[in-house]
Short mmCIF file of C-alpha atoms in Angstrom, two decimals:
data_model
loop_
_atom_site.label_atom_id
_atom_site.label_comp_id
_atom_site.label_asym_id
_atom_site.label_seq_id
_atom_site.Cartn_x
_atom_site.Cartn_y
_atom_site.Cartn_z
CA VAL T 1 0.00 0.00 0.00
CA SER T 2 1.41 3.36 -1.05
CA ASP T 3 0.46 6.21 1.28
CA PRO T 4 1.38 9.74 0.10
CA PRO T 5 1.50 11.18 3.66
CA ASN T 6 4.12 8.52 4.52
CA PRO T 7 6.38 8.47 1.44
CA VAL T 8 9.54 6.41 1.05
CA PRO T 9 12.37 8.89 1.76
CA TYR T 10 15.43 9.19 -0.45
CA ARG T 11 17.73 9.23 2.61
CA PRO T 12 17.46 7.94 6.18
CA ARG T 13 15.51 10.24 8.47
CA PRO T 14 16.11 12.66 10.08
CA ILE T 15 17.49 14.31 6.93
CA ASP T 16 20.08 17.04 7.41
CA VAL T 17 19.47 19.24 4.35
CA ARG T 18 22.84 20.96 4.86
CA SER T 19 24.83 17.83 4.07
CA GLY T 20 24.64 14.66 2.03
CA TRP T 21 23.12 15.94 -1.21
CA THR T 22 26.29 15.13 -3.17
CA THR T 23 26.49 11.57 -1.82
CA TRP T 24 22.90 10.35 -1.37
CA LEU T 25 23.01 8.27 -4.57
CA VAL T 26 25.61 5.95 -3.00
CA GLU T 27 24.05 5.75 0.48
CA ASP T 28 23.25 2.35 1.95
CA GLN T 29 19.69 1.37 0.94
CA ARG T 30 19.08 -0.88 3.96
CA PHE T 31 17.08 1.92 5.59
CA VAL T 32 14.15 1.19 3.22
CA ASP T 33 14.70 -2.52 2.45
CA HIS T 34 12.08 -3.78 4.92
CA ARG T 35 9.44 -1.08 4.56
CA PRO T 36 6.02 -2.58 3.72
CA ASP T 37 5.71 -0.19 0.74
CA VAL T 38 9.00 -1.30 -0.87
CA LEU T 39 9.07 -4.60 -2.78
CA THR T 40 12.44 -6.35 -2.78
CA TRP T 41 13.90 -9.17 -4.85
CA THR T 42 17.40 -10.51 -4.19
CA SER T 43 19.55 -13.03 -6.06
CA ASP T 44 21.63 -15.74 -4.46
CA PRO T 45 25.32 -14.87 -3.95
CA LEU T 46 26.95 -14.69 -7.37
CA LYS T 47 29.23 -17.57 -8.35
CA ASP T 48 31.18 -15.35 -10.79
CA ASP T 49 31.66 -11.66 -11.54
CA ILE T 50 28.92 -10.15 -13.72
CA VAL T 51 29.97 -7.21 -15.89
CA VAL T 52 27.16 -4.82 -16.87
CA SER T 53 27.76 -2.22 -19.57
CA GLY T 54 25.05 -0.27 -21.38
CA LYS T 55 21.42 0.69 -20.83
CA VAL T 56 19.52 -1.09 -18.05
CA VAL T 57 15.73 -1.18 -18.55
CA ALA T 58 13.15 -2.13 -15.92
CA ASN T 59 10.00 -3.65 -17.43
CA LEU T 60 7.30 -3.45 -14.81
CA PHE T 61 3.86 -5.00 -15.15
CA ALA T 62 1.80 -3.40 -12.41
CA SER T 63 -1.63 -2.24 -11.32
CA THR T 64 -2.96 0.33 -8.88
CA THR T 65 -6.30 0.95 -7.24
CA GLY T 66 -5.72 4.66 -7.93
CA THR T 67 -5.93 6.58 -11.20
CA ASP T 68 -2.33 7.81 -11.16
CA SER T 69 0.87 6.40 -9.67
CA ASP T 70 4.62 6.76 -9.71
CA TRP T 71 6.80 3.68 -10.18
CA ILE T 72 10.39 3.76 -8.98
CA VAL T 73 12.83 0.91 -9.61
CA LYS T 74 16.32 0.68 -8.11
CA LEU T 75 19.07 -1.78 -9.10
CA ILE T 76 21.33 -2.51 -6.12
CA ASP T 77 24.68 -4.25 -5.49
CA VAL T 78 24.51 -6.05 -2.13
CA TYR T 79 27.88 -6.64 -0.48
CA PRO T 80 28.50 -9.88 1.47
CA GLU T 81 27.41 -9.85 5.13
CA LYS T 82 31.06 -10.29 6.10
CA TYR T 83 33.22 -8.19 3.79
CA ALA T 84 36.84 -8.56 4.88
CA PRO T 85 38.37 -5.93 2.52
CA ASP T 86 36.32 -3.20 4.23
CA PRO T 87 34.18 -4.32 7.22
CA LYS T 88 32.18 -1.05 7.10
CA MET T 89 30.78 -2.24 3.75
CA SER T 90 29.49 -5.55 5.17
CA GLY T 91 25.91 -6.03 3.95
CA TYR T 92 25.96 -2.62 2.24
CA GLN T 93 23.24 -2.05 -0.38
CA LEU T 94 24.80 0.18 -3.06
CA MET T 95 22.34 1.63 -5.58
CA ILE T 96 23.72 1.24 -9.10
CA ALA T 97 20.74 2.73 -10.94
CA GLY T 98 17.37 4.18 -10.01
CA ASP T 99 14.68 6.10 -11.82
CA VAL T 100 10.97 6.86 -11.93
CA MET T 101 8.05 6.59 -14.35
CA ARG T 102 5.08 8.80 -13.57
CA GLY T 103 2.11 6.71 -14.62
CA ARG T 104 0.21 9.56 -16.28
CA TYR T 105 3.06 9.85 -18.83
CA ARG T 106 3.32 6.14 -19.69
CA ASN T 107 2.16 6.80 -23.27
CA GLY T 108 4.11 10.03 -23.76
CA PHE T 109 4.68 13.42 -22.17
CA GLU T 110 2.45 15.31 -24.60
CA LYS T 111 -0.85 14.08 -23.15
CA PRO T 112 -1.09 12.91 -19.54
CA GLU T 113 -3.72 10.18 -19.08
CA PRO T 114 -5.36 8.62 -16.02
CA ILE T 115 -4.66 4.97 -15.25
CA THR T 116 -7.58 2.53 -15.30
CA PRO T 117 -7.81 1.21 -11.71
CA ASP T 118 -6.82 -2.44 -11.19
CA SER T 119 -5.69 -2.85 -14.82
CA VAL T 120 -2.30 -4.44 -15.51
CA THR T 121 -0.14 -1.89 -17.28
CA ARG T 122 3.42 -2.19 -18.61
CA TYR T 123 5.86 0.51 -17.54
CA GLU T 124 9.29 0.77 -19.15
CA ILE T 125 11.83 2.56 -16.98
CA GLY T 126 15.16 3.10 -18.74
CA PHE T 127 18.23 4.07 -16.76
CA PRO T 128 21.09 6.08 -18.27
CA ALA T 129 24.07 4.01 -19.42
CA ASN T 130 25.60 1.93 -16.64
CA ASP T 131 29.01 0.32 -16.26
CA HIS T 132 29.35 -1.83 -13.17
CA VAL T 133 30.82 -5.14 -12.04
CA PHE T 134 28.78 -7.20 -9.58
CA LEU T 135 31.57 -9.15 -7.92
CA LYS T 136 31.55 -12.84 -7.06
CA GLY T 137 29.91 -13.33 -3.65
CA HIS T 138 27.79 -10.18 -3.99
CA ARG T 139 24.04 -10.32 -4.66
CA ILE T 140 21.88 -8.38 -7.10
CA MET T 141 18.81 -6.69 -5.60
CA VAL T 142 15.87 -4.81 -7.10
CA HIS T 143 13.61 -2.43 -5.18
CA ALA T 144 10.21 -1.32 -6.53
CA GLN T 145 8.38 1.50 -4.77
CA CYS T 146 5.88 4.26 -5.56
CA THR T 147 7.34 7.23 -3.67
CA TRP T 148 10.87 8.67 -3.39
CA PHE T 149 10.45 11.87 -1.45
CA PRO T 150 11.48 14.63 -2.00
CA VAL T 151 13.50 13.65 -5.09
CA ILE T 152 10.11 12.99 -6.71
CA ASP T 153 7.21 15.15 -5.51
CA ARG T 154 4.31 13.27 -3.95
CA ASN T 155 1.80 11.89 -6.44
CA PRO T 156 -1.78 12.15 -5.10
CA GLN T 157 -2.47 8.74 -6.71
CA ARG T 158 -5.70 10.24 -7.97
CA PHE T 159 -5.47 11.74 -11.45
CA VAL T 160 -5.64 15.53 -11.34
CA THR T 161 -4.92 17.95 -14.17
CA ASN T 162 -1.96 19.52 -12.37
CA ILE T 163 -0.27 17.70 -9.48
CA PHE T 164 1.18 20.99 -8.20
CA LEU T 165 -2.37 22.26 -7.65
CA ALA T 166 -3.66 19.07 -5.99
CA LYS T 167 -5.75 19.57 -2.86
CA GLU T 168 -5.08 17.55 0.27
CA SER T 169 -8.31 15.65 -0.40
CA ASP T 170 -6.87 14.43 -3.73
CA PHE T 171 -4.11 12.47 -1.95
CA GLN T 172 -5.18 8.87 -1.33
CA ARG T 173 -3.72 5.53 -0.35
CA ALA T 174 -3.51 3.00 -3.17
CA THR T 175 -2.86 -0.72 -3.32
CA GLN T 176 -0.07 -1.37 -5.80
CA ARG T 177 0.59 -4.77 -7.35
CA VAL T 178 3.65 -5.89 -9.30
CA PHE T 179 3.14 -9.00 -11.42
CA ARG T 180 5.89 -11.58 -11.82
CA SER T 181 4.71 -14.64 -13.72
CA GLY T 182 3.55 -15.77 -17.16
CA LYS T 183 3.15 -13.19 -19.91
CA ILE T 184 3.06 -10.37 -17.38
CA ALA T 185 6.30 -11.20 -15.57
CA SER T 186 8.16 -8.04 -14.57
CA TYR T 187 11.89 -8.07 -15.23
CA VAL T 188 15.00 -5.92 -15.43
CA ALA T 189 16.90 -6.21 -18.71
CA VAL T 190 20.61 -5.99 -17.91
CA PRO T 191 23.28 -5.83 -20.66
CA VAL T 192 25.86 -8.38 -19.50
CA VAL T 193 29.23 -8.45 -21.26
CA GLU T 194 32.02 -10.99 -21.12
CA PRO T 195 34.92 -9.73 -18.98
CA ALA T 196 38.17 -9.12 -20.85
CA ARG T 197 40.60 -12.00 -20.65
CA GLN T 198 44.02 -11.29 -19.17
#
């Protein structure tokens, strides 16, 4: 359930607005990992290094009980629980990529459209080019959430002509569902390349 008055923050609270803006993209994501409004999928520990180079695209099949919604997907590198090279990084959840799709713009920015409640809709969230190596023993994690405040302003989750003019009564809780099987299986397309041989 996504609740606009209780949005997922972009940094751990309390947020000191005088510091951290330049480093929040690499902050440990464990502070949101177990929130009930953040869905999490995690791989087993990797048996080999995985080299990613190019555009990562999240393909989300989802529904909402509202008529508008934001969808945020984050790709995360999870360090081993015991990380000898740097114990401070043990269990660290390092965000590699993260971006948002505002549901009203799913068919283009020219004409915002309401979402049909409870209908399964495909959202394609492309991240800028990424180059990263997920090391052996690390895990790959994906977060899906519907708020990321205040990086993304709160969506009322009820379609209004202009979100910036939304009244408090327009803001509503919504049940969000992400589908993960059959023809509507959500997935993240990751461009994996063979590592260079020495």
